mmCIF file of C-alpha atoms and ligand atoms in Angstrom:
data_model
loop_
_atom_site.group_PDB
_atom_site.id
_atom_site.type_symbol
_atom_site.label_atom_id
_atom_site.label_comp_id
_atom_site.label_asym_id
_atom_site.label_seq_id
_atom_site.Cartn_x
_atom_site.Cartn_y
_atom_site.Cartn_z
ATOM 1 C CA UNK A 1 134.364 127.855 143.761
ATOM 2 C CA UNK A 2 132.394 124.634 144.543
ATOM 3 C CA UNK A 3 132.831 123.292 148.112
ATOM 4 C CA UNK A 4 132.470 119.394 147.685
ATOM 5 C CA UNK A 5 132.737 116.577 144.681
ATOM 6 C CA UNK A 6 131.334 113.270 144.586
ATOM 7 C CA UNK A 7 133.337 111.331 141.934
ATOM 8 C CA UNK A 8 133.283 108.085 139.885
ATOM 9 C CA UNK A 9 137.306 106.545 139.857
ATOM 10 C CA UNK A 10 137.524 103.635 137.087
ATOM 11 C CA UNK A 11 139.264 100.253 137.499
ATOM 12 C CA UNK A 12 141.758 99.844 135.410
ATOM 13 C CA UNK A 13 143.668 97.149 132.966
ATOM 14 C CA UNK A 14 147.645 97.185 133.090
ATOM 15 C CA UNK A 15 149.829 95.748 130.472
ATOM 16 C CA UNK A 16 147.023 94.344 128.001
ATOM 17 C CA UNK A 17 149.037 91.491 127.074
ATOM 18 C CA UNK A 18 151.445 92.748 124.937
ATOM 19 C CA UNK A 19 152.117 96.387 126.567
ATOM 20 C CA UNK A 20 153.452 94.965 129.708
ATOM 21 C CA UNK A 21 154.241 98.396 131.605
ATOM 22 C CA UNK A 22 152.963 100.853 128.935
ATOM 23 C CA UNK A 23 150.044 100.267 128.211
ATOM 24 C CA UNK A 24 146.296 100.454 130.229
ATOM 25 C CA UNK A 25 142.844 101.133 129.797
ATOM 26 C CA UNK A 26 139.813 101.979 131.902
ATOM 27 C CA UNK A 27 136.501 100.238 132.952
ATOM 28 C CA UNK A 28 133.064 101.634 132.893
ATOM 29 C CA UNK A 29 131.388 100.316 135.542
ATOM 30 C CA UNK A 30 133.934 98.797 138.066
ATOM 31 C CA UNK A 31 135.113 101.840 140.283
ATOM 32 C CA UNK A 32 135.411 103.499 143.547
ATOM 33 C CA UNK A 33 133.800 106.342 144.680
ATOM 34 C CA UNK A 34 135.360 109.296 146.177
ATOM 35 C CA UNK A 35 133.889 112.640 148.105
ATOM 36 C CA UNK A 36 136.598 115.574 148.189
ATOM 37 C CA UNK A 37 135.415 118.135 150.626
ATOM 38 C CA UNK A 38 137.780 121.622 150.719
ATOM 39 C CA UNK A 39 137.725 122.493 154.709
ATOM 40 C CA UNK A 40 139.544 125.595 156.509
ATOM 41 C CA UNK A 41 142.161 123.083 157.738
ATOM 42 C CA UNK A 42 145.258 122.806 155.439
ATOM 43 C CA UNK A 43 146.653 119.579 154.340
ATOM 44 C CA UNK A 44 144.720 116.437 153.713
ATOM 45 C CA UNK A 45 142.061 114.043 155.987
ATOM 46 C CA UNK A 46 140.863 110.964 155.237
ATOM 47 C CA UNK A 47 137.951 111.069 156.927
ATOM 48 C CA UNK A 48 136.142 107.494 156.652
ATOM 49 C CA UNK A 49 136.989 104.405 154.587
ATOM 50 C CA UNK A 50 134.731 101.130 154.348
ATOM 51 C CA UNK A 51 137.912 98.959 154.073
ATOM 52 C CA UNK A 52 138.843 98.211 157.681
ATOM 53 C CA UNK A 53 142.012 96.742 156.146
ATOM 54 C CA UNK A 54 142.805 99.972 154.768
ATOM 55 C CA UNK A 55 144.786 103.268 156.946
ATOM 56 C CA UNK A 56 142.853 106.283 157.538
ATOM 57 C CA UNK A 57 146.330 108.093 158.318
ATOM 58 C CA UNK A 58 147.095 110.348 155.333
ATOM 59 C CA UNK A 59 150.760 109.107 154.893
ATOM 60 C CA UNK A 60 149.903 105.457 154.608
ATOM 61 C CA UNK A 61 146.293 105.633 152.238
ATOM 62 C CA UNK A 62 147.548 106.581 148.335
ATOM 63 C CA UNK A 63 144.802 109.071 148.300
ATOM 64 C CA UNK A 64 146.562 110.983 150.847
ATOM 65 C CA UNK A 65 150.252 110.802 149.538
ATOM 66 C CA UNK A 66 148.858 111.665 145.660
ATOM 67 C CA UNK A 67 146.735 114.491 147.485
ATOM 68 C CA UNK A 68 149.743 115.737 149.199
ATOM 69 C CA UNK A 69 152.366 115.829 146.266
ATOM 70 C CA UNK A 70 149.489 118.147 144.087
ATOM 71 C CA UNK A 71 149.144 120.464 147.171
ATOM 72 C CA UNK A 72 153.211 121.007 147.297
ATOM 73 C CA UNK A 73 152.733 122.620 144.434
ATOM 74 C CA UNK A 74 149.999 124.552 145.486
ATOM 75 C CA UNK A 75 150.286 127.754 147.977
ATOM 76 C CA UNK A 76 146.586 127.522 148.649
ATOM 77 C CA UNK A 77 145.174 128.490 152.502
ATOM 78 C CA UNK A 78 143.270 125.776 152.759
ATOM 79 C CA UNK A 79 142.559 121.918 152.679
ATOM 80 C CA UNK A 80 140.619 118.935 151.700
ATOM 81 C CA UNK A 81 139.096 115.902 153.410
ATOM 82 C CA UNK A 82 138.040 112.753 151.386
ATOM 83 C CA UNK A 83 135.789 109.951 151.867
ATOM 84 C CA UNK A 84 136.475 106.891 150.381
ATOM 85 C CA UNK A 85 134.112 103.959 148.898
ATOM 86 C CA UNK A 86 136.116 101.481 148.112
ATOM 87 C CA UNK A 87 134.508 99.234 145.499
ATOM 88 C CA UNK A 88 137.696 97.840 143.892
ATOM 89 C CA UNK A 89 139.481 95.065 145.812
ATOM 90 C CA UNK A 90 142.782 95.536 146.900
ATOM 91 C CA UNK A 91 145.373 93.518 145.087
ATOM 92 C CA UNK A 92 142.778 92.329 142.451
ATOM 93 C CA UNK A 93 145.054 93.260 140.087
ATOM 94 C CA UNK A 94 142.687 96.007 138.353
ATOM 95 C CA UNK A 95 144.358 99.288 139.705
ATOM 96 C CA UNK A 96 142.491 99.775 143.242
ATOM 97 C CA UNK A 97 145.460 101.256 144.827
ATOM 98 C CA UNK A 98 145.305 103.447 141.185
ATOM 99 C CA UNK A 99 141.763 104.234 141.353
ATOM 100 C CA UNK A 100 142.414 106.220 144.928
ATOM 101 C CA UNK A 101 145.344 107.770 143.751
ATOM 102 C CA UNK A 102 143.823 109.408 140.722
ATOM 103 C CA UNK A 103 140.388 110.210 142.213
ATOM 104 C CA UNK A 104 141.811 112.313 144.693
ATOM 105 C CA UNK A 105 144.242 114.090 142.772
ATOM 106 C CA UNK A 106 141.527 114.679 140.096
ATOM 107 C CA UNK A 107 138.781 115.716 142.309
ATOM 108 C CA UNK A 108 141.272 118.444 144.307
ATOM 109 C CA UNK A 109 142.450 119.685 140.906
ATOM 110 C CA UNK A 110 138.608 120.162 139.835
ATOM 111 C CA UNK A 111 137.885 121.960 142.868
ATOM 112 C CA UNK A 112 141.141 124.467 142.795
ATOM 113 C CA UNK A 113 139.416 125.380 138.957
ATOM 114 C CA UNK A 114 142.192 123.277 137.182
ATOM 115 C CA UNK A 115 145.457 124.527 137.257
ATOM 116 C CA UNK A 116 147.289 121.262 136.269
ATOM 117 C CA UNK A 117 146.751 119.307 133.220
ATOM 118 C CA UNK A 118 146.123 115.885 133.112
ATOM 119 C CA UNK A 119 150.099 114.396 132.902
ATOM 120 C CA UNK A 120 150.387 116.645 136.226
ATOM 121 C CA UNK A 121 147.812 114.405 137.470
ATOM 122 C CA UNK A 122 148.956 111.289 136.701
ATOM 123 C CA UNK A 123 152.714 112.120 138.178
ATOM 124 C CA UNK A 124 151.243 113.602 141.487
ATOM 125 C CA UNK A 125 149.365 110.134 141.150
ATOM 126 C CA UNK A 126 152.030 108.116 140.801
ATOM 127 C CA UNK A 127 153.609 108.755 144.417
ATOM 128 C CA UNK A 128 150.261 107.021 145.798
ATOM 129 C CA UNK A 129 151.351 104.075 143.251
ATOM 130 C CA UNK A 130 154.951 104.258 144.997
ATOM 131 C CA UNK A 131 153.568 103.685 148.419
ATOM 132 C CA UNK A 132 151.074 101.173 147.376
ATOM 133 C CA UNK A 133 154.165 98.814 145.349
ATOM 134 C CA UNK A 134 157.049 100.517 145.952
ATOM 135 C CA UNK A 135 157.700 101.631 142.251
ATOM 136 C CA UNK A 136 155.642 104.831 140.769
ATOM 137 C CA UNK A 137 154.536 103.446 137.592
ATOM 138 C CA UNK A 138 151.891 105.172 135.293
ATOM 139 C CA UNK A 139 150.040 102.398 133.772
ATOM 140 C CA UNK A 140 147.037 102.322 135.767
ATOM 141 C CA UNK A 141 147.005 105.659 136.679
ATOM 142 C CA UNK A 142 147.121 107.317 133.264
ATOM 143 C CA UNK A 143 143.949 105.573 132.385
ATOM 144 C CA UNK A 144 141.687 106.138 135.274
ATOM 145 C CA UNK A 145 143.154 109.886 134.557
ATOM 146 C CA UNK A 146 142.741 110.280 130.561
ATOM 147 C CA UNK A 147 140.359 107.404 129.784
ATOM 148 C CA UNK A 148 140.082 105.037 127.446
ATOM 149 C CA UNK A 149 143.445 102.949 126.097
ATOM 150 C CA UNK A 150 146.610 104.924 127.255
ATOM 151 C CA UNK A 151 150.419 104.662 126.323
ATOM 152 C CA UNK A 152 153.121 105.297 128.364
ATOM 153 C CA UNK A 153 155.668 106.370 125.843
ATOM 154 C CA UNK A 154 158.224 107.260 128.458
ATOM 155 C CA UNK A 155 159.023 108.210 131.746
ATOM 156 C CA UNK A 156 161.259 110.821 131.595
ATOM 157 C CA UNK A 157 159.878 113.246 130.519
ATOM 158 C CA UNK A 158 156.604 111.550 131.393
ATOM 159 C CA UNK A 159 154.544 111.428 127.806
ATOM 160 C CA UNK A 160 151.704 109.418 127.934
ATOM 161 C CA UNK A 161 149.325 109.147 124.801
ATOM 162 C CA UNK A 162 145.861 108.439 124.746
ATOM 163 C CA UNK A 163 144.864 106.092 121.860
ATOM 164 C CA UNK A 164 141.359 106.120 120.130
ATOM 165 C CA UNK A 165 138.944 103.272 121.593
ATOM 166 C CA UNK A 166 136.752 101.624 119.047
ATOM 167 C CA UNK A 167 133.000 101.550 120.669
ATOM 168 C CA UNK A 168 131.786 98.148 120.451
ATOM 169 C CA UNK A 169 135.310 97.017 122.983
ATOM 170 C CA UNK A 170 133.629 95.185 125.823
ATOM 171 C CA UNK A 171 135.799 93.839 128.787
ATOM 172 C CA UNK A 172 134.819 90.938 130.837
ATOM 173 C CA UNK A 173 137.234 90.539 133.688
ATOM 174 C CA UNK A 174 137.289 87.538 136.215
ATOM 175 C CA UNK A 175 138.999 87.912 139.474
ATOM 176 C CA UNK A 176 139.998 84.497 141.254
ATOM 177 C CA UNK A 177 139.741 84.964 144.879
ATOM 178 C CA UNK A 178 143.485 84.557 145.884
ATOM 179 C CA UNK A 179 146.004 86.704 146.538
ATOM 180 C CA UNK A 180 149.188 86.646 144.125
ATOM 181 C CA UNK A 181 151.668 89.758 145.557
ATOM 182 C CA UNK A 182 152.762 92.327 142.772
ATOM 183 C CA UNK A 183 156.133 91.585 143.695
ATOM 184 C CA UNK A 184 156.168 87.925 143.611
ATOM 185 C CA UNK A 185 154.576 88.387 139.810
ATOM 186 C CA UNK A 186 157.903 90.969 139.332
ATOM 187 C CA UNK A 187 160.339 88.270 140.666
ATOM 188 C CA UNK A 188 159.136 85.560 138.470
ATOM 189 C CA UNK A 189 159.820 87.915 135.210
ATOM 190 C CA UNK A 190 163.727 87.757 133.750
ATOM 191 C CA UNK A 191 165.766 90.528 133.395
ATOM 192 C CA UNK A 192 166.473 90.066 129.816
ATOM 193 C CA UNK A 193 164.030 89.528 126.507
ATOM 194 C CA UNK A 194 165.306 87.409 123.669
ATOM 195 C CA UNK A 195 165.718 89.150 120.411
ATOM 196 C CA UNK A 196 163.304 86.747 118.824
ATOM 197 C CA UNK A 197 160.712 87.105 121.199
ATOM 198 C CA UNK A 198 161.219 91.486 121.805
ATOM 199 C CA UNK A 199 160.651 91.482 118.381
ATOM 200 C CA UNK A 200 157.332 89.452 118.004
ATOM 201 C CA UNK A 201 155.992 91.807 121.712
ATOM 202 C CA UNK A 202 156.843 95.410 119.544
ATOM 203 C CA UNK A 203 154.890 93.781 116.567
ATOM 204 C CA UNK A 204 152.184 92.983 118.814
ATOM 205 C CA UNK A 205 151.978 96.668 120.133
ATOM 206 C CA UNK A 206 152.376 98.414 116.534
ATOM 207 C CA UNK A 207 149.124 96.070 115.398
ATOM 208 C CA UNK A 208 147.318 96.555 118.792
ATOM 209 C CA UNK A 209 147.556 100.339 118.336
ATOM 210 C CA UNK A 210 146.885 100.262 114.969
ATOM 211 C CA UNK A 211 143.623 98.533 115.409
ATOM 212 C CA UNK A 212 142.738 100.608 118.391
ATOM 213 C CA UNK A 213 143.361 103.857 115.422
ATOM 214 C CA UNK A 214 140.992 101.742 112.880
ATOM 215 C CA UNK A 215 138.295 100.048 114.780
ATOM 216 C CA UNK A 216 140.060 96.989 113.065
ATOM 217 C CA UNK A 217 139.008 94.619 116.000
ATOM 218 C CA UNK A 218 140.581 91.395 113.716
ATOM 219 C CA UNK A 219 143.689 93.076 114.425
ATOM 220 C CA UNK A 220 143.161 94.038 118.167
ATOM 221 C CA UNK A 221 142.208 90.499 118.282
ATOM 222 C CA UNK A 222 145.492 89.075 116.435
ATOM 223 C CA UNK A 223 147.630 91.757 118.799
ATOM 224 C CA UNK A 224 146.225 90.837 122.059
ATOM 225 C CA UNK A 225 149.361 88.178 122.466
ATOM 226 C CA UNK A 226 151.884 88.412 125.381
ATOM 227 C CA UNK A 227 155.925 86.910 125.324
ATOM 228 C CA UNK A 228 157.182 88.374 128.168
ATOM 229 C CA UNK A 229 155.190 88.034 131.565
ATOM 230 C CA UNK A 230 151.848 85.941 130.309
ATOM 231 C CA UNK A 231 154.118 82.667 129.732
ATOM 232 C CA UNK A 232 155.501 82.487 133.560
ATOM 233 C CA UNK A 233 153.034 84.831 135.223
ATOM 234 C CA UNK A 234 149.968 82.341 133.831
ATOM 235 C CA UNK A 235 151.411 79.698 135.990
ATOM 236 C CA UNK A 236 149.943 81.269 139.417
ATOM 237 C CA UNK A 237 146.645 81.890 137.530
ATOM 238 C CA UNK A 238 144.898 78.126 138.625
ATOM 239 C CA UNK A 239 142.765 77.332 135.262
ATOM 240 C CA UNK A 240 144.385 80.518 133.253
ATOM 241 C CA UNK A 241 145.362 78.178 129.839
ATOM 242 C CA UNK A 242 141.962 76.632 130.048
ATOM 243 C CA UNK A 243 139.619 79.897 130.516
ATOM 244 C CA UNK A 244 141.636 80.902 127.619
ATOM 245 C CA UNK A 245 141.437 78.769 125.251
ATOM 246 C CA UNK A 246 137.663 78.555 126.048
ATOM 247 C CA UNK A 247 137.118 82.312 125.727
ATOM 248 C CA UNK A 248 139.138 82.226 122.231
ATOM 249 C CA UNK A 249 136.724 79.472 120.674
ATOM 250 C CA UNK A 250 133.639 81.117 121.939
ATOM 251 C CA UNK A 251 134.787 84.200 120.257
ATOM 252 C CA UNK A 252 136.600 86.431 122.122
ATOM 253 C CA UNK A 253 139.117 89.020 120.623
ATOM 254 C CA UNK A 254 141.760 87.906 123.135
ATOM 255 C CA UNK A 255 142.212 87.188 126.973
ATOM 256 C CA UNK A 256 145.252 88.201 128.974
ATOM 257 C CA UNK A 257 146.158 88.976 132.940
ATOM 258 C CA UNK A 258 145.144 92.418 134.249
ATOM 259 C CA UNK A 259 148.362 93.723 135.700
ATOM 260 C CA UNK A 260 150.290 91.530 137.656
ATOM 261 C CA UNK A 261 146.627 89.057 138.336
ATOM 262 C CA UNK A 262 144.775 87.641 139.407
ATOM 263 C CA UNK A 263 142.099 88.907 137.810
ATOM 264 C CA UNK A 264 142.223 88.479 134.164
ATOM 265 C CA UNK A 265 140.816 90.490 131.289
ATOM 266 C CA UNK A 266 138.707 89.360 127.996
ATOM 267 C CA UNK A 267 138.158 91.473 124.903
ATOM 268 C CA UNK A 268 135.071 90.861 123.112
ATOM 269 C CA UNK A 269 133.001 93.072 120.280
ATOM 270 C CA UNK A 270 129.777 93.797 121.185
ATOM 271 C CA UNK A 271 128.026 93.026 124.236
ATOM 272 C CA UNK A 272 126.022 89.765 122.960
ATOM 273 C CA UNK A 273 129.708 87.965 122.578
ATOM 274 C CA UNK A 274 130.669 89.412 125.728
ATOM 275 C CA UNK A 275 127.737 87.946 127.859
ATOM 276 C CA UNK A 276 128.401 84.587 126.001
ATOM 277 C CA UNK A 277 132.096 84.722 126.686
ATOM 278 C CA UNK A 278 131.545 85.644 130.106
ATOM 279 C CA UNK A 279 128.647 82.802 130.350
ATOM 280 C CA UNK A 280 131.293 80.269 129.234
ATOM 281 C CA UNK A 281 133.948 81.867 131.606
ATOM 282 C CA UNK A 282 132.140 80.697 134.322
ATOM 283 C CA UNK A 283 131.541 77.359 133.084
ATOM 284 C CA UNK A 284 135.177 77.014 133.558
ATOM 285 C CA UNK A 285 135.812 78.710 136.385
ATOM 286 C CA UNK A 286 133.608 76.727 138.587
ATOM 287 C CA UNK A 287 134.711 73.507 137.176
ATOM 288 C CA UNK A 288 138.167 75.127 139.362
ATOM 289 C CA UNK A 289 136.369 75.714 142.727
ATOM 290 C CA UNK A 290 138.225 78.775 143.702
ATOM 291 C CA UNK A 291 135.427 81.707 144.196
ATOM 292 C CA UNK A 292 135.242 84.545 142.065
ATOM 293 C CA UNK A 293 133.897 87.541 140.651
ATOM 294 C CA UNK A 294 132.899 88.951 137.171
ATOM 295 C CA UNK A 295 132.141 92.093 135.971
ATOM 296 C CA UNK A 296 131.267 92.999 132.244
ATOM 297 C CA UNK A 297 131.905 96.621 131.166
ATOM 298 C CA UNK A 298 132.568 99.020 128.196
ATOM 299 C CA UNK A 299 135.992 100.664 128.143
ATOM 300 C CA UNK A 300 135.893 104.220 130.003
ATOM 301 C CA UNK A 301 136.913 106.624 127.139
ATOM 302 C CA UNK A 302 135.795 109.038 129.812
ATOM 303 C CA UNK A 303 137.983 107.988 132.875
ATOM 304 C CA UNK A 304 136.789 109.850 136.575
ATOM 305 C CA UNK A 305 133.289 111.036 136.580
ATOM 306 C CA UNK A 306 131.439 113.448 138.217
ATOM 307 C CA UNK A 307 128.580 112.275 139.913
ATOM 308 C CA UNK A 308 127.837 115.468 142.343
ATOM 309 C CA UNK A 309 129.269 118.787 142.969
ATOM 310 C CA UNK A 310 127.740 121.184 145.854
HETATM 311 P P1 LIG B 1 145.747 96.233 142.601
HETATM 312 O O1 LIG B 1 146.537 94.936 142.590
HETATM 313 O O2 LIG B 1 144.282 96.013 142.518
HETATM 314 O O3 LIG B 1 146.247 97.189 141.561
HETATM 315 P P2 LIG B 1 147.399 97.386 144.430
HETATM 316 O O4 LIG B 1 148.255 96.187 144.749
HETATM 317 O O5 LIG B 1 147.911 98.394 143.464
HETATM 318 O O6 LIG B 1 145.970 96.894 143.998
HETATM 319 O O7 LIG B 1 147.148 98.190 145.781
HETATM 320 C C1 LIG B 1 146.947 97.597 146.977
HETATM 321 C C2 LIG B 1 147.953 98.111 148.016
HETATM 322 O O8 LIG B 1 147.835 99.509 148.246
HETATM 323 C C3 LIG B 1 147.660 97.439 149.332
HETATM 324 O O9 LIG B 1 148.889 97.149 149.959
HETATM 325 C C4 LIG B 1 146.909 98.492 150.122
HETATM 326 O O10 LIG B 1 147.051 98.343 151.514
HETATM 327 C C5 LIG B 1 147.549 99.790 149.626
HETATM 328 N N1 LIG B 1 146.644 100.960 149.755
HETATM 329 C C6 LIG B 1 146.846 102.076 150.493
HETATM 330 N N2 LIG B 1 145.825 102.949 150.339
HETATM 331 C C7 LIG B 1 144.940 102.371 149.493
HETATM 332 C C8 LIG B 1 143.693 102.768 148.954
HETATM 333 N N3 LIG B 1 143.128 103.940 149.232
HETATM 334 N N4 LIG B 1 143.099 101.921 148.100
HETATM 335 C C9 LIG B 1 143.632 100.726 147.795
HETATM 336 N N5 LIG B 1 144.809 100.283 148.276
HETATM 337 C C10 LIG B 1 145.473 101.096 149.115
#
């Protein structure tokens, strides 16, 4: 049995405009990373963390509430420690809470020699995801845990679906610096969906997994449109309408919010478009004067990497 992993946790993109709380996929090169150590002691330690604003105590960090609900299912001897490298902003809006969650579960699961599958994963994940917003949703989990674009087809039972991603998908997301709470995002959303505009969002889905199936990126493109939370949530996004419009006629597939913002995410094909897109995206964005950051990366098909085992 190896002793100790050093993993790779993807960011993650929730929603993807038209699949607000079903659908996600992961990045390739935005990510924490994680070291799972099994030790004599049972239960879980979080041993070191480089985000001061972040708890070391195992009830209050995700990591440690995901790690715990695996091991209740466990009647192993023994425990685990994990170190934490936080590269993924809290609140960013690209699954940090998520990327902790799922790490730790993962790498704990690895080192037991797998006995749960990967949906077990995502729901022992999704208790971090309760602490972290108060509601244990799946759709930033489930991609840091399967990869690529995943589905959330429902809840209970949890089914989630992983959906082919065409190669040449690159992701440019932009993260404002300012802080926009997950549940101030939530209040802002109604209740209730007109029948006119439910039926134009389950169009949008049917294409945007279609295209995903068929490398047709036309239709990802034409998909890519949100009627439920982009047309109120845009409004805390300062320069959101702009740095879209600007990303469309440069080329992009389509732009929407990651999760609940700030950051927001922008499909292109092929990593020339991307740079430009992104090159133009910051034309924009400093025109606003609110700091930022950018990050262009492939979509994970892999999800949580290995990078060391001892
Ligand atoms: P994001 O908006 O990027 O998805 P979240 O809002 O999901 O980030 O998660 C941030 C919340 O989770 C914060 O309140 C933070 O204090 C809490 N939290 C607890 N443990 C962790 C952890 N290991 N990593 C990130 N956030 C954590």
């Amino acid at each position: 049995m190896k002793n100790e992993i050093k993993i790779f946790s993807p960011a993650t993109v929730a929603n993807v405009s038209c699949g607000f709380d079903v659908l996600g996929f992961a990045l390739d090169t935005v990510g924490d990373e994680m070291i799972i150590r099994k030790v004599p002691q049972k239960g879980i330690q979080i041993t070191k963390i480089n985000d001061q604003n972040l708890p070391l105590e195992t009830n209050k960090n995700v990591a440690g509430v995901a790690a715990l609900a695996l091991l209740a299912e466990t009647n192993i001897e023994f425990g685990f420690e994990i170190e934490i490298n936080k590269k993924i902003k809290p609140g960013s809006g690209i699954g940090s809470s998520a990327a902790s969650s799922a790490g730790a579960v993962w790498a704990i699961n690895e080192l037991l020699g797998s006995p749960f599958n990967t949906t077990d994963l995502v729901r022992f994940a999704m208790e971090g995801e309760k602490l972290a917003s108060g509601e244990a949703h799946a759709d930033n989990v489930a991609p840091a845990i399967f990869g690529g674009f995943t589905l959330i087809r429902s809840y209970n039972p949890l089914d989630i679906i992983k959906i082919p991603t065409p190669k040449d998908l690159i992701v440019t997301i932009i993260h404002p610096q300012i802080e926009i709470k997950t549940s101030e995002a939530r209040k802002l959303l109604s209740q209730t969906v007109s029948l006119k505009n439910a039926t134009k969002q389950w169009a949008n889905v049917g294409g945007l997994i279609s295209g995903l199936h068929t490398n047709d990126y036309d239709l990802i493109g034409r998909s890519l449109q949100d009627f439920v939370a982009e047309p109120v949530r845009s409004k805390l996004i300062p320069g959101f309408n702009k740095l879209k419009q600007t990303c469309l006629e440069t080329g992009a597939l389509g732009c929407g919010i990651s999760g609940s913002g700030p950051s927001i995410f922008v499909l292109s094909k092929g990593e020339k478009k991307a740079l430009e897109v992104s090159e133009a995206m910051k034309t924009v964005y400093n025109k606003v004067g609110i700091a930022y950051d950018l990050h262009v990366s492939k979509v994970n098909n892999k999800g949580i990497k290995i990078l060391d085992t001892k």
